[in-house]
Short mmCIF file of C-alpha atoms in Angstrom, two decimals:
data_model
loop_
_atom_site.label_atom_id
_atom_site.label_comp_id
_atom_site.label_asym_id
_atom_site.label_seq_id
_atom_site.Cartn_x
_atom_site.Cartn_y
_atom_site.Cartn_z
CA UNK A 30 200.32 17.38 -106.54
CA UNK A 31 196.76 15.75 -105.23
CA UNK A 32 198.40 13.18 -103.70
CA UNK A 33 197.17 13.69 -99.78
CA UNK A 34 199.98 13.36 -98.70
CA UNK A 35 201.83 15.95 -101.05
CA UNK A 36 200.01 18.24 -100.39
CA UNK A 37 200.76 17.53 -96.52
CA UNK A 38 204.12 17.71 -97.32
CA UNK A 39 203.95 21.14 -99.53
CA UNK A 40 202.36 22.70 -96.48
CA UNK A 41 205.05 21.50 -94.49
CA UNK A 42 207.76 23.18 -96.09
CA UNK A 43 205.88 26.05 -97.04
CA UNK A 44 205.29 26.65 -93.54
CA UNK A 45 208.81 26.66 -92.38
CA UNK A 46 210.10 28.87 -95.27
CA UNK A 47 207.64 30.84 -94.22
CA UNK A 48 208.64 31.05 -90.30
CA UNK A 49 212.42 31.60 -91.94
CA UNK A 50 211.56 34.63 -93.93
CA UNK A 51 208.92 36.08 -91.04
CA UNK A 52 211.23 35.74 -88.28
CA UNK A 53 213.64 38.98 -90.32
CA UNK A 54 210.59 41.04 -89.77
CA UNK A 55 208.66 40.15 -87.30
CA UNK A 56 210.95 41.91 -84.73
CA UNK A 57 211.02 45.19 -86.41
CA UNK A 58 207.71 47.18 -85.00
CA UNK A 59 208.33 45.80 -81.37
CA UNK A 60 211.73 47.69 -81.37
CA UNK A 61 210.64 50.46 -78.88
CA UNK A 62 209.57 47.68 -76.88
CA UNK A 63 212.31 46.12 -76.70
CA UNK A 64 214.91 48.39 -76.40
CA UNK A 65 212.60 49.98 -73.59
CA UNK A 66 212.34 46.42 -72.01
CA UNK A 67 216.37 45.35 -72.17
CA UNK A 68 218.14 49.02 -72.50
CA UNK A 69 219.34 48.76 -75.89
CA UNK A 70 221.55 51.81 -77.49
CA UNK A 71 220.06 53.14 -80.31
CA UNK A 72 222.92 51.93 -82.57
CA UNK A 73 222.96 47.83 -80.83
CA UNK A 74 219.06 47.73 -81.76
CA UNK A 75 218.82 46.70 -85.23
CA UNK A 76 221.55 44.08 -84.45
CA UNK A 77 218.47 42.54 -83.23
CA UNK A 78 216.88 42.28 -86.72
CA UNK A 79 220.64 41.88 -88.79
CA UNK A 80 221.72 39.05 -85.98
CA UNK A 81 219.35 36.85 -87.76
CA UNK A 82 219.94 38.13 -91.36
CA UNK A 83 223.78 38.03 -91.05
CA UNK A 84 223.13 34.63 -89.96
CA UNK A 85 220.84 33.03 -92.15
CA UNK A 86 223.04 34.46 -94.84
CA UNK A 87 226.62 34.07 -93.72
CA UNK A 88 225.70 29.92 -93.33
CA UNK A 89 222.62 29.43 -95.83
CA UNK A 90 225.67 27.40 -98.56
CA UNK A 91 226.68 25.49 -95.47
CA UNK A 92 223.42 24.68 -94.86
CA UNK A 93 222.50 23.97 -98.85
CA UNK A 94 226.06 21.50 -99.07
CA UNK A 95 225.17 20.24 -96.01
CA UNK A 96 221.23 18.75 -96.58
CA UNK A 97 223.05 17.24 -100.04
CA UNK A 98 226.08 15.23 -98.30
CA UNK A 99 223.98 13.74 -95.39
CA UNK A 100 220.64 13.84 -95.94
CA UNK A 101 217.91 16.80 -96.60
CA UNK A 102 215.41 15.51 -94.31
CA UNK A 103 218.08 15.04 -91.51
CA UNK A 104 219.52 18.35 -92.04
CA UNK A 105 215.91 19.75 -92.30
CA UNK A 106 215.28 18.60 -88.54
CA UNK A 107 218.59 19.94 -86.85
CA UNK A 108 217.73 23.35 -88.28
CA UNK A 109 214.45 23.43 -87.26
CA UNK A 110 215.09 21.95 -83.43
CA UNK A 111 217.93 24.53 -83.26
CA UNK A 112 215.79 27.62 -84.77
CA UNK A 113 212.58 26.24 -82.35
CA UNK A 114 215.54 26.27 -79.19
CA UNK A 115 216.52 29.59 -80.25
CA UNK A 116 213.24 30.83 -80.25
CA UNK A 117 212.45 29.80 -76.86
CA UNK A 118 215.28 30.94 -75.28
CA UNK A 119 215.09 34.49 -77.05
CA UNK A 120 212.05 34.97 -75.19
CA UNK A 121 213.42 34.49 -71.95
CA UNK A 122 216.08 37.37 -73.22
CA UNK A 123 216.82 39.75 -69.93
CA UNK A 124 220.39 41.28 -71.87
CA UNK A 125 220.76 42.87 -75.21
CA UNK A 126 223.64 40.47 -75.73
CA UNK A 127 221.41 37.28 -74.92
CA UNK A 128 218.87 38.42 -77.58
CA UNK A 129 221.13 39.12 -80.15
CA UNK A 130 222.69 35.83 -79.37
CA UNK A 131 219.88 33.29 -79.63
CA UNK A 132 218.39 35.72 -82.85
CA UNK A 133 221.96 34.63 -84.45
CA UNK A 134 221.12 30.66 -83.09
CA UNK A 135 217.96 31.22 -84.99
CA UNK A 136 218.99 32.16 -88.22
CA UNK A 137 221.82 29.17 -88.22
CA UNK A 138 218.96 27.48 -87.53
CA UNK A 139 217.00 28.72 -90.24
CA UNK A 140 220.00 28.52 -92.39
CA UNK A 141 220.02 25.10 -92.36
CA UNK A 142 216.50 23.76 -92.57
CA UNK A 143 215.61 26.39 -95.51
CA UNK A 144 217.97 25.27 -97.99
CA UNK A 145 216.96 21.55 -97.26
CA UNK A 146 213.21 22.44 -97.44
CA UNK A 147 213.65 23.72 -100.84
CA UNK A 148 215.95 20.78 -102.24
CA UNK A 149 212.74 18.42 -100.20
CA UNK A 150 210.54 20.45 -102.38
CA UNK A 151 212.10 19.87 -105.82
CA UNK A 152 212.63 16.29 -105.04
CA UNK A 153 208.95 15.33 -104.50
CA UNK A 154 208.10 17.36 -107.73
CA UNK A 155 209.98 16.23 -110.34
CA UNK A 156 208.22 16.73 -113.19
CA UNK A 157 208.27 20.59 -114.52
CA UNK A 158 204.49 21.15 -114.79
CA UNK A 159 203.74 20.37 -110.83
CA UNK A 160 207.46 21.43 -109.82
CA UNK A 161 206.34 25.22 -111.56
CA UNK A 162 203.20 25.04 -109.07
CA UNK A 163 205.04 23.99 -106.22
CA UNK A 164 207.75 26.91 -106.86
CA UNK A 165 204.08 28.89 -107.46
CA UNK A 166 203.22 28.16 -103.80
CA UNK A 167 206.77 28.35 -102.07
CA UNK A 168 207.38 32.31 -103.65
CA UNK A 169 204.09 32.98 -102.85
CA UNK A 170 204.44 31.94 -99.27
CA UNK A 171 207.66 33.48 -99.02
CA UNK A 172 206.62 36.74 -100.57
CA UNK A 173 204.25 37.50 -98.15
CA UNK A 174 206.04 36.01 -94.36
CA UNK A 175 208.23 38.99 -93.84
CA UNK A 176 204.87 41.26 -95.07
CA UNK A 177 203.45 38.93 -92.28
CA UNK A 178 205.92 39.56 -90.12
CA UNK A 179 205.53 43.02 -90.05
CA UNK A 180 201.69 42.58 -89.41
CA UNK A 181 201.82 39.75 -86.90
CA UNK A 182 204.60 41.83 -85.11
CA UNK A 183 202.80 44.67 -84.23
CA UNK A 184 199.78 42.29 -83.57
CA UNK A 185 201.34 40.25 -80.81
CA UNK A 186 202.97 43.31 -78.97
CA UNK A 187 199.95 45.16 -78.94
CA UNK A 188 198.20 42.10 -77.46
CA UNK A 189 200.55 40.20 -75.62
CA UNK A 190 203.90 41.73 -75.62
CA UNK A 191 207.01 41.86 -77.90
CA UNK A 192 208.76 38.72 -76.23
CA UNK A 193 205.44 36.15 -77.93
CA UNK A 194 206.70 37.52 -81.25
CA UNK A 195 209.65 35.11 -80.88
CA UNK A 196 207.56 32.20 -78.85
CA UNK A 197 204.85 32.12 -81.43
CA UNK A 198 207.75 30.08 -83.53
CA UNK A 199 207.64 27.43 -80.97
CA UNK A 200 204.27 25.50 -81.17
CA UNK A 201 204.81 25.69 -85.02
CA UNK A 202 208.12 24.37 -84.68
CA UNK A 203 206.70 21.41 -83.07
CA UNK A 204 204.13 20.67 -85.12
CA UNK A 205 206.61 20.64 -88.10
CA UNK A 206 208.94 18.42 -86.51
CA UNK A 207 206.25 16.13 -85.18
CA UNK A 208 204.68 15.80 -89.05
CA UNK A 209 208.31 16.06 -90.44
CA UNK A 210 208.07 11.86 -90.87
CA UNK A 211 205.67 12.18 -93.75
CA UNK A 212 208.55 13.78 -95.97
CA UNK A 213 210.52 12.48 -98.21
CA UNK A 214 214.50 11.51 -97.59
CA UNK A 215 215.62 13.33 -100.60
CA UNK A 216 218.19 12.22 -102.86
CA UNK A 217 222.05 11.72 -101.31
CA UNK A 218 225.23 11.36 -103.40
CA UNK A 219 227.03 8.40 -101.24
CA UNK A 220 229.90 10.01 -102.97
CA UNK A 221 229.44 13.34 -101.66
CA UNK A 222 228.89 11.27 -98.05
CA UNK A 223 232.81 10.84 -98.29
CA UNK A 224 233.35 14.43 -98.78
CA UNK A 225 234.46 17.37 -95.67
CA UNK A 226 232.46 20.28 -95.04
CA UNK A 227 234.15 23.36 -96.29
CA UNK A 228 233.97 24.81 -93.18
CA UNK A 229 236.50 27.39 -93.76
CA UNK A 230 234.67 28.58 -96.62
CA UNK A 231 231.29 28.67 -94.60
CA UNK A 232 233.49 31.36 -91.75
CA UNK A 233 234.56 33.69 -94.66
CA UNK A 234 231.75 33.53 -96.29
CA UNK A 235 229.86 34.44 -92.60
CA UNK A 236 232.61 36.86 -91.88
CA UNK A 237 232.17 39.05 -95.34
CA UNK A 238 228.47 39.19 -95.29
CA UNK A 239 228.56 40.10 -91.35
CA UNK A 240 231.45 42.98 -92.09
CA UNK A 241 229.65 44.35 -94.86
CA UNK A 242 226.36 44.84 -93.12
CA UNK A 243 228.03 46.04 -90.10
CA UNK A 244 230.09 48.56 -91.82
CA UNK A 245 226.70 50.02 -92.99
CA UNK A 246 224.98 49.94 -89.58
CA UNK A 247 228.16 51.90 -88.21
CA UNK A 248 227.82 54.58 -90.47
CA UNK A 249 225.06 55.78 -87.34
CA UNK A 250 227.61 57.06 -85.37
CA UNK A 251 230.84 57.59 -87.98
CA UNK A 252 228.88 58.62 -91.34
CA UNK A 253 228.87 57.20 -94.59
CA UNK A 254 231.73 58.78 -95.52
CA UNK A 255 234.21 58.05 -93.06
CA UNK A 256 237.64 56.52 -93.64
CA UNK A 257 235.77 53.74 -91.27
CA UNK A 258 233.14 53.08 -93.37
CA UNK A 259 235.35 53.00 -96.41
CA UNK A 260 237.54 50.39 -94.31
CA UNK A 261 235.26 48.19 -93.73
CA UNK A 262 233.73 47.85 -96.92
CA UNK A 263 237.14 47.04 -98.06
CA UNK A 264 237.55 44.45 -95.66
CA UNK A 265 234.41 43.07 -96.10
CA UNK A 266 234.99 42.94 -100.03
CA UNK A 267 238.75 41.43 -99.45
CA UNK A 268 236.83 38.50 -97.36
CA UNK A 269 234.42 38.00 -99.59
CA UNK A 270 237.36 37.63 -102.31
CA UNK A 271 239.59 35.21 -100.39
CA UNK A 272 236.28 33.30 -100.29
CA UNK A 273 235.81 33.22 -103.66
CA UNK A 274 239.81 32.34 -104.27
CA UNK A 275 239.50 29.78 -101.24
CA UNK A 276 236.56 28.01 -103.08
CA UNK A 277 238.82 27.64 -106.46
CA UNK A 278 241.57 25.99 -104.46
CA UNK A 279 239.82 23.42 -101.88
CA UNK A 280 239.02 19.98 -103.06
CA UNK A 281 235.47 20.10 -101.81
CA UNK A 282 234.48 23.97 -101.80
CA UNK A 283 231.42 25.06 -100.27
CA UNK A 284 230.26 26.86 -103.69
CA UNK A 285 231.48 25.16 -106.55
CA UNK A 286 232.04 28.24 -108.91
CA UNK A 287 231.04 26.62 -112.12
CA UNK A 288 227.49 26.58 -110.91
CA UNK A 289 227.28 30.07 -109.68
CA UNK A 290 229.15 31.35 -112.86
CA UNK A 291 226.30 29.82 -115.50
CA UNK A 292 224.94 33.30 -116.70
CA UNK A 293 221.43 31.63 -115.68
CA UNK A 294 222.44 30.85 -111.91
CA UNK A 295 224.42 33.59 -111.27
CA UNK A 296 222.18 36.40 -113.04
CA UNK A 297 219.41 35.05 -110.89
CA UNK A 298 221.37 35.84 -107.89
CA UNK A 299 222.45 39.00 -108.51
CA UNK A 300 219.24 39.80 -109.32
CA UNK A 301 218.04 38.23 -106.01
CA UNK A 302 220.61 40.21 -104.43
CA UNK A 303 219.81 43.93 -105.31
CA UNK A 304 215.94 43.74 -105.47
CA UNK A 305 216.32 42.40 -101.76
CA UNK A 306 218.65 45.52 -100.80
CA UNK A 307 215.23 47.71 -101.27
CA UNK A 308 212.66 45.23 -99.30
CA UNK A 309 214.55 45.38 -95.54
CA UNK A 310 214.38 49.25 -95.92
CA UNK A 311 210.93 49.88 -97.19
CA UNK A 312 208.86 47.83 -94.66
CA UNK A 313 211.26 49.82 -91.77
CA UNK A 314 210.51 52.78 -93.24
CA UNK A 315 207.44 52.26 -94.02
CA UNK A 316 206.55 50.97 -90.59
CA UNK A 317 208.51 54.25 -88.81
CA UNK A 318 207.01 56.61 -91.06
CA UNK A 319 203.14 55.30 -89.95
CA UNK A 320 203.99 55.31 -86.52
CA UNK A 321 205.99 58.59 -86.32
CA UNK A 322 204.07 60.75 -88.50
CA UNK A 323 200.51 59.39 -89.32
CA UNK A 324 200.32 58.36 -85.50
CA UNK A 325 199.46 54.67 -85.98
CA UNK A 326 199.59 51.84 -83.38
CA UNK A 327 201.92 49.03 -83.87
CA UNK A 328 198.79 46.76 -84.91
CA UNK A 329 197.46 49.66 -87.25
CA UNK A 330 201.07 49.62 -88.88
CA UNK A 331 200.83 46.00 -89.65
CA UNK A 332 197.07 46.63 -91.01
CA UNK A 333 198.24 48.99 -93.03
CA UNK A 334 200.90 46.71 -94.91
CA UNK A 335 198.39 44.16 -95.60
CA UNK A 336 197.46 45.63 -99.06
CA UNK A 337 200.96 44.64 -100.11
CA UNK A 338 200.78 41.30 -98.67
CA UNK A 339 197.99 40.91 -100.78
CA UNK A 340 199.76 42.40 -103.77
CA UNK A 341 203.02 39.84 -102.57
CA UNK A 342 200.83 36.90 -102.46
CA UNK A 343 198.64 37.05 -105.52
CA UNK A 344 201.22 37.91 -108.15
CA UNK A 345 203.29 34.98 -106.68
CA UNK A 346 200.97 32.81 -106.49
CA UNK A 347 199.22 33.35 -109.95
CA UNK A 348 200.78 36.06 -111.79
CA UNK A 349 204.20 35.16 -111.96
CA UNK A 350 204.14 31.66 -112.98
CA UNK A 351 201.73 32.09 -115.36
CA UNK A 352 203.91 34.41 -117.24
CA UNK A 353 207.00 31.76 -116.53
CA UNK A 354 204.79 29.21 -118.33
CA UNK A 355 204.20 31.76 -121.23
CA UNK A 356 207.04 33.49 -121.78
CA UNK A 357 210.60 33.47 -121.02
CA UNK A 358 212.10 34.15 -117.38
CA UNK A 359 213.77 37.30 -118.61
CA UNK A 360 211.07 38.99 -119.68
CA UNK A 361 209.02 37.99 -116.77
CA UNK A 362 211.97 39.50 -114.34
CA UNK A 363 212.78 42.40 -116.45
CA UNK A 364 208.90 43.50 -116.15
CA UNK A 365 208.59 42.52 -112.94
CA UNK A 366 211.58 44.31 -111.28
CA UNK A 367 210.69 47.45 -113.71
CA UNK A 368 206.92 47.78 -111.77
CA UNK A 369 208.72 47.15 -108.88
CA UNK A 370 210.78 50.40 -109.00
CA UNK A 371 208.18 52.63 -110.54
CA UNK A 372 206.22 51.17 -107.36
CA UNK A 373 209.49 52.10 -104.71
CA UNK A 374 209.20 55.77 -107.06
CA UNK A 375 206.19 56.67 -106.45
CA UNK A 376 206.29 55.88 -102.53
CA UNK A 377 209.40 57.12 -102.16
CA UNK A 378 207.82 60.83 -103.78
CA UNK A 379 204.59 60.19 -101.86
CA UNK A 380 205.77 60.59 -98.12
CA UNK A 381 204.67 64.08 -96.50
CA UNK A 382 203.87 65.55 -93.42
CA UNK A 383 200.11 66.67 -94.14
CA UNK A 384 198.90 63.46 -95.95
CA UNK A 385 196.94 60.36 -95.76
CA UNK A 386 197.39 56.34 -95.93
CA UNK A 387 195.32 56.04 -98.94
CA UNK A 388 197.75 58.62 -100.78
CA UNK A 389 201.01 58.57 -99.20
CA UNK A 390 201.41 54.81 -98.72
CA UNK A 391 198.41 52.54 -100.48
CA UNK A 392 199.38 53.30 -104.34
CA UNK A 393 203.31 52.98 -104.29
CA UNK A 394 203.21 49.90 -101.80
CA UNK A 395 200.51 47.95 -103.94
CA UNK A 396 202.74 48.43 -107.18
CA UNK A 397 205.53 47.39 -105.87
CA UNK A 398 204.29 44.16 -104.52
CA UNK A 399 202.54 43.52 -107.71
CA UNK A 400 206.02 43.86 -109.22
CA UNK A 401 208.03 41.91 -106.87
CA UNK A 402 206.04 39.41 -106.55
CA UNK A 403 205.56 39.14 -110.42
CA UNK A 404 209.54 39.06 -110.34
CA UNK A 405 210.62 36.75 -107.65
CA UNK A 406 209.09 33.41 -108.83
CA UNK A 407 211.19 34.12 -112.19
CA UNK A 408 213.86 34.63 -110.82
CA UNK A 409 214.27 31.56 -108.11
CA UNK A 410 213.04 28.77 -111.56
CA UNK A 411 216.01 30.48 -112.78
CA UNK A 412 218.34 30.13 -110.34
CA UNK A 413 217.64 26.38 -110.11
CA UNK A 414 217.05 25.83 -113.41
CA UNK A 415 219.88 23.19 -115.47
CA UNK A 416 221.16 22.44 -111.91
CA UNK A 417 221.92 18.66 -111.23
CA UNK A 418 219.40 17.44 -108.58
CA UNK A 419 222.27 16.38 -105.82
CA UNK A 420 223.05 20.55 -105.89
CA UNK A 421 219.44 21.83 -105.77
CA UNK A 422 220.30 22.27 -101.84
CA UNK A 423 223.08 24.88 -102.72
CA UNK A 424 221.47 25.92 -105.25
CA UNK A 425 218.55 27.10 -103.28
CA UNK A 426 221.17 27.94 -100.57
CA UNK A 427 222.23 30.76 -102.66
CA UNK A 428 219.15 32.15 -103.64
CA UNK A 429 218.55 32.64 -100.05
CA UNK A 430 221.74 33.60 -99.49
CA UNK A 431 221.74 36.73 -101.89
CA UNK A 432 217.87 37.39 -100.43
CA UNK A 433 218.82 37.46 -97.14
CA UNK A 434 222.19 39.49 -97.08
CA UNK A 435 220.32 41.81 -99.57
CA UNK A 436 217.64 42.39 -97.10
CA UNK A 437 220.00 42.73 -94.27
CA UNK A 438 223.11 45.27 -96.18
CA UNK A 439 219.79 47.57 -97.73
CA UNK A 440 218.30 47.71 -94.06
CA UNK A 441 221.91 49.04 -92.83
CA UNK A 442 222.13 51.29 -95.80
CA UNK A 443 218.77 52.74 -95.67
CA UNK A 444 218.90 53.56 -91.89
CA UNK A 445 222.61 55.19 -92.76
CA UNK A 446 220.58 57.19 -95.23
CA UNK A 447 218.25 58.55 -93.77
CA UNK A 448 220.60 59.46 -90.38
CA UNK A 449 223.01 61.26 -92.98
CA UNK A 450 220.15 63.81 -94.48
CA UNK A 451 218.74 64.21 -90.28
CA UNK A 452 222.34 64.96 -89.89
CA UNK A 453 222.28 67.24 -93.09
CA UNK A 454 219.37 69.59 -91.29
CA UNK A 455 216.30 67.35 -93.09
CA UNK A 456 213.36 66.07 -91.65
CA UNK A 457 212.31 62.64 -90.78
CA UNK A 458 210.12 62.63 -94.11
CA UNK A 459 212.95 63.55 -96.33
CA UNK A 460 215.62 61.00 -94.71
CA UNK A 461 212.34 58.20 -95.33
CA UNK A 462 212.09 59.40 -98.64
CA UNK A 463 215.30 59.26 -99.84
CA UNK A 464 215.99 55.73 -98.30
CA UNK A 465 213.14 54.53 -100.45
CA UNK A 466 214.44 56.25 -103.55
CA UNK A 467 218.16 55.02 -102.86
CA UNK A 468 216.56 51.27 -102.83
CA UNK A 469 215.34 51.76 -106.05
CA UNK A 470 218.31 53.23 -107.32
CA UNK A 471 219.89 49.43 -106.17
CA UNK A 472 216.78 47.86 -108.17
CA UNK A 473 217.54 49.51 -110.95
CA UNK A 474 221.09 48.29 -111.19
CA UNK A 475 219.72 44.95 -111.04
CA UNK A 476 217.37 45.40 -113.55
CA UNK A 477 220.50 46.57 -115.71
CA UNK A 478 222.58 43.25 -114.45
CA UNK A 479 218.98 41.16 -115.35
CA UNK A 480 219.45 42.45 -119.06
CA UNK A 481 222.92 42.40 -119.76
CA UNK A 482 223.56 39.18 -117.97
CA UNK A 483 220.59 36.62 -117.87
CA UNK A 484 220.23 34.83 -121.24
CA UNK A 485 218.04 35.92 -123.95
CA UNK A 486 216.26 32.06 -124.11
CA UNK A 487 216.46 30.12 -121.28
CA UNK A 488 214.82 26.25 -121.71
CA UNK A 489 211.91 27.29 -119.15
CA UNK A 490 209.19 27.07 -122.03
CA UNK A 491 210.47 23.83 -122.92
CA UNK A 492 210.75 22.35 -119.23
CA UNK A 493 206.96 23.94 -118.86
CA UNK A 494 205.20 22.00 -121.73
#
């Protein structure tokens, strides 16, 4: 890892995972903006934020098989020209349709170069003692860019306007794909060269994920408990289903089951999946709750999430692998997601009318990025871990996968909660509230999933030394 250019490389794809995971935030404080600028409905806005969630998520495996058939470096470079494109044009947006159009163009985008960064990543680390510190570095990195999008969001609008929050991709864009030469190929089966994309797989799979979410986000106007709601979920679950049955029947499926059914892989993902249902709704809420009732400015909102940024990075960075290298994953994720909702607890009970920062939001938001960020690196060594090198791109595919549609189906879910107790005759406070204490509800069923389903001894100490 002191190899020059490395560590050129490391920054490289660091960077862009970075960019992937900012760009599902960074949108989310301008929203008044923007709806005020294009004449959004309330109930089209946050398609703006879950156009490029839905995306990323519904096409993250396609991306993952597709950087292992033909090349992670190629696959690495479409991605990131068509997320740079989609960024441009999105700034040129003058129709709610055209923003929510080249949002979904970014996160296909980012859908396809994130899954090849990471496979990019484990190939020019192979052995286990630099590969833990590059893993170190990527969670970190991606712990804190949708913090940083949430700070750099309000930022930019306050400074230049909510349409640079999108632009700001573009020069960085550049520079990545201008640098991209120093990286390596990356391994490619030339027998999986032969193979067809499972593209059919790659629309269900796109199809479930967007359903689900959307069935959520229409619960605005037709409540959680409508026979609607209840529909959709169903049809979201039966497409998700014929997925999983199309993948056991095609010759060349998009997820080969056997990987995602190893107790290791596919604990990590579930995990992945539920801890991520409580992130999309605490930064909105968060963010709402500054700017609604403690009066902040868009750029004082982002200030004020920098403590768990901080909290993010750090325990990422240093924390987290340091247990890895000491102890088991399990424990490390089991501890981890446990601070975590004892962290989404206490906020959750701290929001009030007549109340500071320093009590209401400062404690709960620290502990939970300490915890999360303690967690996450555990959990993504395990989700690659025992994985044959040509799969590491859908391997790491997943991971995002289950982040990302996490993020996005917890966002839907805590904006449906917090409409339903309005609707009920409660304040603003008590609808925040109780969409932070229904995310950790969804943590805490992963932390059950993490112990009944992970292995007690995984060979992560051994891979360490």
């Amino acid at each position: 890892m002191n190899h020059p250019r490395w560590r050129l490389c490391l920054i490289l794809l660091c960077t862009t995972q970075f960019v992937a995971l900012l760009d599902f935030s960074i949108t989310m404080i301008p929203l008044p903006q923007i709806q005020e600028s294009l004449g959004f409905t309330p109930g089209a806005l946050q398609w703006v934020i879950n156009a490029y969630g839905v995306a990323i998520a519904g096409f993250l495996l396609l991306g993952g098989r597709a950087a292992d058939m033909f090349g992670r470096r190629r696959v690495f470079l479409l991605g990131l020209v068509i997320f740079t494109l989609g960024s441009l044009l999105g700034g040129f947006s003058q129709t709610p349709a055209m923003l929510i159009a080249t949002r979904a163009m970014q996160g296909f985008g980012a859908a396809l170069f994130s899954p090849a960064a990471f496979s990019l990543l484990l190939a020019l680390f192979p052995d286990q003692a630099s590969r833990n510190r590059a893993l170190g570095a990527w969670t970190a990195v991606a712990a804190s860019g949708f913090v940083a999008g949430l700070i750099l969001g309000g930022m930019i609008t306050d400074l230049m306007g909510w349409r640079w929050v999108l632009w700001i991709n573009v020069p960085v864009g550049m520079l990545v794909i201008a640098l991209a030469g120093n990286l390596p190929v990356g391994q490619r089966d030339a027998a999986m060269g032969a193979r067809r994309l499972d593209i059919g797989g790659a629309i269900l799979v796109a199809a479930g994920a967007a359903t689900l979410v959307f069935a959520f986000a229409n619960s605005e106007h037709v409540g959680l408990s409508s026979p609607v709601t209840y529909g959709l979920i169903a049809l979201a679950m039966g497409l998700l289903a014929l997925f999983v049955w199309v993948e056991s029947k095609v010759e060349y499926p998009l997820m080969p089951l056997p990987i995602f059914c190893r107790r290791l892989t596919g604990g990590a993902n579930l995990v992945s999946l539920l801890a991520n249902t409580a992130l999309g709704p605490t930064f909105v809420v968060v963010a709402l709750y500054m700017q609604e009732i403690l009066g902040f400015t868009a750029t004082q909102t982002g200030l004020g999430l920098l403590p768990m940024a901080v909290a993010f990075t750090l325990s990422s960075a240093w924390a987290g692998p340091a247990l890895i290298a000491r102890v088991d994953t399990k424990p490390v994720i089991l501890g981890g997601m446990t601070l975590f909702i004892a962290g989404l607890a206490l906020l959750g009970m701290s929001l009030a009318v007549d109340t500071s920062w320093a009590l209401s939001i400062l404690p709960g938001t620290v502990l939970a990025g300490v915890g999360y960020g303690i967690a996450f690196p555990a959990w993504t060594v395990a989700g690659i871990e025992g994985v044959a090198e040509v799969d590491h791109g859908l391997a790491g595919g997943m991971l995002t996968t289950t982040q990302e549609v996490g993020s996005a189906v917890g966002l839907a879910v805590g904006v449906a909660v917090s409409i339903a107790v309005l609707a009920g005759g409660g304040s603003s406070v008590q609808g925040f509230s109780y969409a932070i204490l229904v995310s950790a509800c969804m943590v805490v069923l992963g932390l059950i999933g993490a112990a009944l389903i992970l292995p007690g001894k995984a060979s992560t100490l051994a891979l360490a030394r």
